[in-house]
Coordinates of C-alpha atoms and ligand atoms in Angstrom, one line a residue:
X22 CA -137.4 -89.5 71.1
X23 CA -135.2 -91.0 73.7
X24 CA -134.9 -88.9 77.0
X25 CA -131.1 -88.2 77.6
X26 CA -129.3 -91.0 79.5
X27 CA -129.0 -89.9 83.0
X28 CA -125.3 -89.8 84.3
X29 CA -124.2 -92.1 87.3
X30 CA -122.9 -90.9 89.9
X31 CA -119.0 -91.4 91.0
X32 CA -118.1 -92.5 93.5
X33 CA -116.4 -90.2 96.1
X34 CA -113.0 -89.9 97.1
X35 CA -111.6 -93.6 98.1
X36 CA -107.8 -92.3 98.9
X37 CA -106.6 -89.7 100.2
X38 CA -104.0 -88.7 102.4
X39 CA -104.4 -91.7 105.2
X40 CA -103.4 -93.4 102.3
X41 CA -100.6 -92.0 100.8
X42 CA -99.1 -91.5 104.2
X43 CA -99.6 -95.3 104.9
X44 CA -97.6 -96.0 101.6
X45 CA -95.0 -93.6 102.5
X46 CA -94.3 -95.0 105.6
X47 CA -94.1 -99.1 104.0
X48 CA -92.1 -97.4 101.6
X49 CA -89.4 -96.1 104.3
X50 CA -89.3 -99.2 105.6
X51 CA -87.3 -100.1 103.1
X52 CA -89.0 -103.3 102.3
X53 CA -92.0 -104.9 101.6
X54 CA -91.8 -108.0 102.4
X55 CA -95.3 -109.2 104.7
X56 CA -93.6 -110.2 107.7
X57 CA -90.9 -107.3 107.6
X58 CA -88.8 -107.7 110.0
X59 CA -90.3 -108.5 112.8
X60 CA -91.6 -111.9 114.3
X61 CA -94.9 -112.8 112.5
X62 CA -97.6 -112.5 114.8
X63 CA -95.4 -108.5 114.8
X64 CA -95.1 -107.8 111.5
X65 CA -97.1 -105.5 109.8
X66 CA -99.6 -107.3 107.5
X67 CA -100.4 -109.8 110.8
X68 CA -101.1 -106.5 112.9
X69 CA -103.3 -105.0 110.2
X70 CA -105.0 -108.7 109.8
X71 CA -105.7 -108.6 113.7
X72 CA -107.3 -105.2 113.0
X73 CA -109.7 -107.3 110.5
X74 CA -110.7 -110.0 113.0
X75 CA -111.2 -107.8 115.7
X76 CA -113.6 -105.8 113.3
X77 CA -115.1 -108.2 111.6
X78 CA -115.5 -110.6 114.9
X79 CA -112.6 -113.3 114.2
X80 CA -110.3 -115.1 115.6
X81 CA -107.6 -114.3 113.7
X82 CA -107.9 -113.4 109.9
X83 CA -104.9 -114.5 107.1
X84 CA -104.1 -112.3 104.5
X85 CA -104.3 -112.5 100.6
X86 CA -103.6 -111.7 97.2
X87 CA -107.6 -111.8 96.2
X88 CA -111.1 -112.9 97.1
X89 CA -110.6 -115.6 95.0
X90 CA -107.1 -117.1 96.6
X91 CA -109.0 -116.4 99.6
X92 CA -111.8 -118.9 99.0
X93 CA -108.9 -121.1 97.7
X94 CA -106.9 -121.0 100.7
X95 CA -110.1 -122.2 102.7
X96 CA -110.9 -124.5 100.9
X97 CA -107.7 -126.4 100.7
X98 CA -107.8 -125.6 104.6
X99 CA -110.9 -128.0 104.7
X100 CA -109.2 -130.9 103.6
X101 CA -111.8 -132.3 101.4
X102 CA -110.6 -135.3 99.3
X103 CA -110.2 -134.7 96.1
X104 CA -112.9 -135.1 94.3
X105 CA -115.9 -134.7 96.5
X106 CA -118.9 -133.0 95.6
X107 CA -118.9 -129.1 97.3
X108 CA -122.0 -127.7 97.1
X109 CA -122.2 -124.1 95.6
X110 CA -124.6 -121.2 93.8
X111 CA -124.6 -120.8 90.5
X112 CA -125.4 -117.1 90.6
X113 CA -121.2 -115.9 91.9
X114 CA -118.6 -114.3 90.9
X115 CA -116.5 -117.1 88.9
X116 CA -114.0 -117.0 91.7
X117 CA -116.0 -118.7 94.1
X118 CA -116.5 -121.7 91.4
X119 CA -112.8 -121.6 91.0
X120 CA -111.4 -121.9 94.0
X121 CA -113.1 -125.1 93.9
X122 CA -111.8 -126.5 90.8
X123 CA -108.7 -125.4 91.9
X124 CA -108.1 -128.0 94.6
X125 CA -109.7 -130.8 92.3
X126 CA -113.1 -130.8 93.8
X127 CA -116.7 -131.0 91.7
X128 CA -119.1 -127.9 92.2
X129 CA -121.9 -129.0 92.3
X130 CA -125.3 -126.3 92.0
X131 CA -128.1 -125.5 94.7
X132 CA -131.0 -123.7 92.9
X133 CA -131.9 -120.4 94.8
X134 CA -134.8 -119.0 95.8
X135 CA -135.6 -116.3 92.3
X136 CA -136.6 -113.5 94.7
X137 CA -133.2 -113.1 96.2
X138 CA -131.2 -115.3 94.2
X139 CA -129.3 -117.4 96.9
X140 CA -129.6 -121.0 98.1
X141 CA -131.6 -121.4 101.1
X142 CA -131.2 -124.3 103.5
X143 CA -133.9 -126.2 101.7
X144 CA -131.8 -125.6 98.2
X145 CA -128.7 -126.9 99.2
X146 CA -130.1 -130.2 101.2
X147 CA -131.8 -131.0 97.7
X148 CA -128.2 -131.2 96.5
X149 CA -126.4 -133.2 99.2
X150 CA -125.2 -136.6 98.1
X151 CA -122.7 -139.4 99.6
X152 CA -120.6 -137.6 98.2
X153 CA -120.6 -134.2 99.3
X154 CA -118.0 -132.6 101.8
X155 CA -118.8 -128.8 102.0
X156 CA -120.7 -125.7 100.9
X157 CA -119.6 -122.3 99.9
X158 CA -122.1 -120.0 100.8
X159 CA -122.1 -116.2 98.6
X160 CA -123.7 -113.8 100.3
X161 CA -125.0 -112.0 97.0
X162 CA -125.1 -108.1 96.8
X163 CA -123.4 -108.7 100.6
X164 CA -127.4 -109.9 101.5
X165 CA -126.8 -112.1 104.3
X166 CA -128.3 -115.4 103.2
X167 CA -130.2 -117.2 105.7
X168 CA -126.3 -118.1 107.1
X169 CA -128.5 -119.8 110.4
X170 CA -130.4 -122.6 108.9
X171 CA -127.8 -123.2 106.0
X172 CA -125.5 -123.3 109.5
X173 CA -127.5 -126.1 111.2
X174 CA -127.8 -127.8 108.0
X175 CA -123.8 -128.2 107.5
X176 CA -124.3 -129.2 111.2
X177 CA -126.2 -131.9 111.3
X178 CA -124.8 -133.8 108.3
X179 CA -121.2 -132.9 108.8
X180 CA -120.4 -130.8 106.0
X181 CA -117.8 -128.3 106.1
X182 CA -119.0 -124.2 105.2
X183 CA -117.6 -121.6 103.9
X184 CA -118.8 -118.4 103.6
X185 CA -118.1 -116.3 100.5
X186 CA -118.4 -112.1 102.0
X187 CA -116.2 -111.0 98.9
X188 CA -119.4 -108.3 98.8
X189 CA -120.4 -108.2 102.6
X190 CA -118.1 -106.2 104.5
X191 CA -119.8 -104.4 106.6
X192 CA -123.4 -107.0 106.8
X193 CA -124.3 -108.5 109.4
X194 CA -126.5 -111.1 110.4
X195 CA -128.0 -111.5 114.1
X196 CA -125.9 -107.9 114.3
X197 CA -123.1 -110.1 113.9
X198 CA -120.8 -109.1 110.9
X199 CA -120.6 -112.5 107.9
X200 CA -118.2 -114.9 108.2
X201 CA -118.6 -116.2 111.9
X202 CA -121.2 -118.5 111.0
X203 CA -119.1 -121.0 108.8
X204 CA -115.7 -122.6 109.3
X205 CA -114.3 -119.5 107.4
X206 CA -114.8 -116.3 105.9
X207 CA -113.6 -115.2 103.3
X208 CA -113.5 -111.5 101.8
X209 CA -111.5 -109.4 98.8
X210 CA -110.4 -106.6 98.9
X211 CA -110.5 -105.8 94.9
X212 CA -111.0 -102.4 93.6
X213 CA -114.5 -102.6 93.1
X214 CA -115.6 -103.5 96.9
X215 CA -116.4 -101.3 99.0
X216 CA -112.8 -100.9 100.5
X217 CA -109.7 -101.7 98.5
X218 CA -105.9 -102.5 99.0
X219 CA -105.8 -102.7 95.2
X220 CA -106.0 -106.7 95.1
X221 CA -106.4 -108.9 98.0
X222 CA -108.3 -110.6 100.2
X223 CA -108.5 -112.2 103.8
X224 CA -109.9 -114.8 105.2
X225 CA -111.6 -115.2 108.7
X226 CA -110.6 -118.0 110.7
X227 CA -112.0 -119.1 114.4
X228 CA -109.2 -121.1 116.3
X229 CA -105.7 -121.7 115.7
X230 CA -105.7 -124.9 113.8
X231 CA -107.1 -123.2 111.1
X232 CA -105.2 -120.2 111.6
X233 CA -102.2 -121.7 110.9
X234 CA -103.7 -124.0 108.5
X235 CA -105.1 -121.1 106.3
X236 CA -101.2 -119.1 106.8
X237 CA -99.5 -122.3 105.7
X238 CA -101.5 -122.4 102.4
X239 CA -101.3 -118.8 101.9
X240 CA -97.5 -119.0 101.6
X241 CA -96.5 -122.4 99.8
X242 CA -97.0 -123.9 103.1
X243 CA -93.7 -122.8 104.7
X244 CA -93.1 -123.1 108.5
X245 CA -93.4 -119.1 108.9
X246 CA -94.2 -119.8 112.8
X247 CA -91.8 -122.5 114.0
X248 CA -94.3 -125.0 114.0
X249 CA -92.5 -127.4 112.5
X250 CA -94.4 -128.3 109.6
X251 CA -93.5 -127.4 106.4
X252 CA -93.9 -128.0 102.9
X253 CA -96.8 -131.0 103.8
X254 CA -99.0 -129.9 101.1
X255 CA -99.6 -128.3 97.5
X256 CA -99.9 -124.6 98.3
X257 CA -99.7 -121.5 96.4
X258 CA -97.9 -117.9 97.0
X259 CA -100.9 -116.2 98.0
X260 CA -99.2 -113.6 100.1
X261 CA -100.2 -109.6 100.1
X262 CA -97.4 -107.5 100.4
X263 CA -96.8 -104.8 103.0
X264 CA -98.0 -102.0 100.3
X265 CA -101.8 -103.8 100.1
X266 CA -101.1 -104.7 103.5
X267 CA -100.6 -100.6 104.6
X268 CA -103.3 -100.1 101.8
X269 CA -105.7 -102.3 103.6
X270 CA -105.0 -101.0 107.3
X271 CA -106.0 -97.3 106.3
X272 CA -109.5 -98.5 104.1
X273 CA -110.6 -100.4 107.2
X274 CA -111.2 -97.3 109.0
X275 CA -113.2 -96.1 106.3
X276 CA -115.8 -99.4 106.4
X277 CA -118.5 -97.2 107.7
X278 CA -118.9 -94.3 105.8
X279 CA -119.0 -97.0 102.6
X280 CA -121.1 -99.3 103.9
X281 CA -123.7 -96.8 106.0
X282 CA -125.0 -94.5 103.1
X283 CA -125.3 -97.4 101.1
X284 CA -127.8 -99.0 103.5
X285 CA -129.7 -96.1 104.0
X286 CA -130.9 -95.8 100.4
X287 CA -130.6 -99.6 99.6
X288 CA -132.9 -100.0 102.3
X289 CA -135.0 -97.0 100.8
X290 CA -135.2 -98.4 97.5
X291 CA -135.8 -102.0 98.3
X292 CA -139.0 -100.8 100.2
X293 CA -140.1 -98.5 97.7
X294 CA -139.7 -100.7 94.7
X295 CA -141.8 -103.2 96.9
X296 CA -145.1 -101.3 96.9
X297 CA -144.8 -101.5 92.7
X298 CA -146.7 -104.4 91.8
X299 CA -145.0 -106.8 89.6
X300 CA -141.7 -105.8 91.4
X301 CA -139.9 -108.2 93.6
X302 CA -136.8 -106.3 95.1
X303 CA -134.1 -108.7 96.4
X304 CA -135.4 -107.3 99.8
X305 CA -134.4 -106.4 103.1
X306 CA -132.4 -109.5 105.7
X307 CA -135.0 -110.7 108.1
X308 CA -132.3 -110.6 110.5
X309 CA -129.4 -108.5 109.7
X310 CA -128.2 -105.3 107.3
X311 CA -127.2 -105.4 103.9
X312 CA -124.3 -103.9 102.4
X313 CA -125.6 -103.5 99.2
X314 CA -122.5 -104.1 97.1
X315 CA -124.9 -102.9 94.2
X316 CA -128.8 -103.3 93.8
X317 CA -130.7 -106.0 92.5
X318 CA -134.9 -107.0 91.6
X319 CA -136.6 -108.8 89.4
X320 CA -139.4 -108.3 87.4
X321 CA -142.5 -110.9 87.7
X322 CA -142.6 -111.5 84.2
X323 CA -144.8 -112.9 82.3
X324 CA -146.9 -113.0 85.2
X325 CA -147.8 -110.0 86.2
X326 CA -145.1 -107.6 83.4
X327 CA -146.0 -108.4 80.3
X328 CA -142.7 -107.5 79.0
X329 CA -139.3 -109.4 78.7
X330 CA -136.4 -108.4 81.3
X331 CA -134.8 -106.6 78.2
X332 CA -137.9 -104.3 76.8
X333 CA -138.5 -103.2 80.8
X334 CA -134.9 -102.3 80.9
X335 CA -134.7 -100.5 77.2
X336 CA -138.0 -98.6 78.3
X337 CA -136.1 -97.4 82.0
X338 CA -133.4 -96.3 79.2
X339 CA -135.4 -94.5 76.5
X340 CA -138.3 -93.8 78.7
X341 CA -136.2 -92.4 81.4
X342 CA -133.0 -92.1 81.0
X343 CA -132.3 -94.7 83.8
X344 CA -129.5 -97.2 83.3
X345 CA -129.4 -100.6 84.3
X346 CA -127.8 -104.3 83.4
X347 CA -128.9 -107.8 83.6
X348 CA -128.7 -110.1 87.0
X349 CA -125.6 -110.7 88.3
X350 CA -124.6 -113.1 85.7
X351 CA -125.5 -113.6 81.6
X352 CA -126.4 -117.4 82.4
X353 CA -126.4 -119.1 85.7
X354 CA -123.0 -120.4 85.6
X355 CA -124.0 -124.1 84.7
X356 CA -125.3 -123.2 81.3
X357 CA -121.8 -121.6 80.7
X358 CA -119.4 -122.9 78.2
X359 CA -116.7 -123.5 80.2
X360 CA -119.3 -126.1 82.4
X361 CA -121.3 -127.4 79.3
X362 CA -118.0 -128.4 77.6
X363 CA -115.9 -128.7 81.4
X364 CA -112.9 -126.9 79.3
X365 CA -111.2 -126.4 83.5
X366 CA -107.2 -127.7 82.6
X367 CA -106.1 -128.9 79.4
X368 CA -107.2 -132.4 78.4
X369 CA -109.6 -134.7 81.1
X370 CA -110.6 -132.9 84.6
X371 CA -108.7 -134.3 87.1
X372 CA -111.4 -134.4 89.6
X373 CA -114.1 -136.1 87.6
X374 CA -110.8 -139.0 87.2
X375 CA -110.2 -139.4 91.0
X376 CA -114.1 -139.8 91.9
X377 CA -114.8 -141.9 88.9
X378 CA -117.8 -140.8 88.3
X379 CA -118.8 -137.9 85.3
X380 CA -120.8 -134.9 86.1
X381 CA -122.7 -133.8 82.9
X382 CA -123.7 -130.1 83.4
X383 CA -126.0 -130.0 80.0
X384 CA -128.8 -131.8 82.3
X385 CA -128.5 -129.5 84.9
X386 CA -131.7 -127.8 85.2
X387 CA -132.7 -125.1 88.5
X388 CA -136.0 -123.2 87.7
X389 CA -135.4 -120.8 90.6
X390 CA -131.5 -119.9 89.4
X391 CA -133.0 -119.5 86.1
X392 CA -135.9 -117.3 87.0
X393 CA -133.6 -115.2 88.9
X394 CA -131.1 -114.4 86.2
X395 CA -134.0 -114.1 83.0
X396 CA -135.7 -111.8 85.3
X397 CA -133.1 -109.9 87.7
X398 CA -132.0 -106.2 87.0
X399 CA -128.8 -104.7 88.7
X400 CA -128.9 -101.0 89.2
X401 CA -125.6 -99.5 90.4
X402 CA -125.7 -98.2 93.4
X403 CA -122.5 -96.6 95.9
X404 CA -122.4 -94.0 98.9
X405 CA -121.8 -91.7 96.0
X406 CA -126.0 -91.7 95.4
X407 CA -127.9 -89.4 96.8
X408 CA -132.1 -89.3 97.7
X409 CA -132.8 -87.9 94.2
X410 CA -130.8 -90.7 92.6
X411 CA -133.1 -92.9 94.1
X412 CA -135.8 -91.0 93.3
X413 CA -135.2 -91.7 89.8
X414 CA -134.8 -95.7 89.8
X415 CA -138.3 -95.9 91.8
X416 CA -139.8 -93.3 89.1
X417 CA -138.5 -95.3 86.3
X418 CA -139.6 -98.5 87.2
X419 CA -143.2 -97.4 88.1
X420 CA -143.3 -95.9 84.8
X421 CA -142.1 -98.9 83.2
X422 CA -144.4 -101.2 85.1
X423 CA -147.6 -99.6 84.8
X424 CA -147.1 -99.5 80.6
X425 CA -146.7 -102.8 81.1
X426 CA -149.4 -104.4 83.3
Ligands
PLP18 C1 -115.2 -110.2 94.0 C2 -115.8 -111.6 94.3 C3 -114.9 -112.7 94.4 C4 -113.5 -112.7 94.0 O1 -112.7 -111.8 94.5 P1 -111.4 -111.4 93.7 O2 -110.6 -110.5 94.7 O3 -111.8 -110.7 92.5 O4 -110.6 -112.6 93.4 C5 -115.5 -113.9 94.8 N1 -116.8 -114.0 95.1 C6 -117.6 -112.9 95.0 C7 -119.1 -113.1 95.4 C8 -117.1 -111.7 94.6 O5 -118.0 -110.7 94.5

């Protein structure tokens, strides 16, 4: 008989009266337009978006309607030619592959180390060619990857990086928080990170070229600042309007108390799941703090678990009631259909055209990527939880492990 699935905890209030006061006020205002009525470095969404790169240890940051425009607008902001090679993780949220294919440039995939699932320095040099420009970096479950070495890499052979912190806020690496460590960071603010605006996104930039750069293709690349360039480029209304923008101002405040708990028993869990033999937890930074945008391990199967990835997580479920899903992704993301068959814009992909060369993603073959996602198990995992909670994932998987050994 199946134990009764164990309910999952909500997460607390996200809005309350900071917020609706905040929309109130826009509301009075009259309008909602992102530079109001003010200059622009005065308008509302820029002061908010100072608020961000003071926090968040910026330069200046540019608003967004998502993570994904975002990563879009930093990319552009690179100026790669179209149709270089960028180098990328196949274990992301789609958006990060996008915003790539959006400005006509060819993903091409790193492997990653199966224990946390990220590229390490070593992963992406195996995948430079002539023909790569940059590297988008995803700092996965807002794990900081090792952001130094993949740094100095980019360094030395003059490729651009990006950092993707759509589930960092609040990590840091060298106590430094993401997104200082490339030429830009880039974060969204979606509902289901750890602070919202609804949709939107920002992203970090570190001196004014880029600043204005990142504003221009945020906003169809009109001369918002009197700099007197204007319309020079393909560029996309990406702007976040003073609702998000008022939205976004009050969640800031509210990083901590997200990002804190969630540490706290993240941390817990990762050592506890770590003394279970035949459990590999993504694991603790070696220099920095998670964020844990949710939780992920993997299972050392067949090695040591002599189960699949799907019998250990139906026994959690029957066994003990404990919920859980797959890795982060069904497939890593070259074995998808929309790579195998390169379905991107209707009729031939523009990029593949420009270079003149084909990329054929059916030969694409990363052992690591693919050990991560046949093994990896996500639990959920919020400031909601409490030590009991976590109790209950540890319990489960020992339980599961030792039937299994
Ligand atoms: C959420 C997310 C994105 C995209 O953000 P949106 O706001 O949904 O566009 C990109 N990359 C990663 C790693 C994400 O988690």
């Amino acid at each position: 008989m199946p134990v009764p699935t164990k309910p999952i905890p909500k997460r607390p209030v996200r809005f309350d009266a900071a917020e609706r006061a905040a929309l109130d006020a826009a509301l009075q205002k009259n309008t909602l337009w992102y530079l109001g009525s003010g200059k622009p470095d005065d308008a509302p969404v820029a002061r908010t978006m100072q608020r961000y790169a003071d926090r968040f240890g910026a330069y200046r940051a540019v608003s967004t309607s998502s993570g994904t425009a975002s990563l879009h607008v930093a990319i552009a902001a690179s100026q790669m030619p179209t149709g270089s090679e960028v180098i990328v993780t196949p274990i992301t949220d789609i958006g990060t592959i996008n915003a790539i294919l959006y400005q006509n440039l060819i993903p091409v995939f790193a492997d990653v180390d199966p224990d946390t699932a990220m590229p390490q320095a070593k992963h992406i040099e195996a995948a430079i060619t002539e023909h790569t420009r940059g590297v988008v970096v995803v700092h996965l479950t807002g794990r900081p990857a090792e952001i130094s070495d993949i740094a100095a890499l980019c360094e030395a052979k003059g490729l651009v990086l990006i950092e993707d912190c759509a589930q960092a806020l609040g990590a840091t690496h060298k106590g430094k928080p993401l997104g200082q460590f490339g030429r830009f960071g880039c974060y969204s603010l979606n509902d289901q990170k750890h602070i919202t605006c609804g949709e939107g996104g920002f992203v970090l930039t570190h001196n004014d070229d880029d600043y204005f750069l990142c504003h221009n293709y945020a906003d169809k690349f009109f001369d918002r600042h009197g700099r007197g360039v204007r319309l020079h480029a393909l560029a996309p209304n990406y702007r976040m309007s003073d609702l998000d923008g008022a939205m976004a101002e009050v969640q800031l405040a509210k990083l901590d108390q997200m990002v804190l708990p969630r540490r706290r028993l993240g941390d817990r869990l990762n050592d506890e799941l770590a003394k279970i033999r035949g459990i590999i937890p993504q694991g603790r930074p070696l220099d920095g703090e998670s964020s844990y945008f949710f939780f992920l391990f993997r299972i050392d199967s067949p090695g040591v678990i002599k189960c699949s990835r799907q019998v250990f997580r139906d026994q959690m479920l029957d066994l003990a009631g404990i919920s859980s899903s797959g890795a982060y992704v069904p497939e890593p993301i070259y074995r998808s259909d929309y790579f195998l068959n390169k379905t991107f814009f209707p009729g031939r992909w523009p990029a593949e055209v420009v270079a003149g060369r084909t990329y054929d993603y059916r030969k694409v073959s990363l052992p690591g990527a693919e050990t991560a996602v046949e093994t990896g198990i996500r639990f959920i995992l919020h400031e909601g939880f409490k030590d009991s909670d976590i109790d209950d994932y540890v319990a489960a998987v020992r339980m599961v492990a030792e039937r299994n050994y």
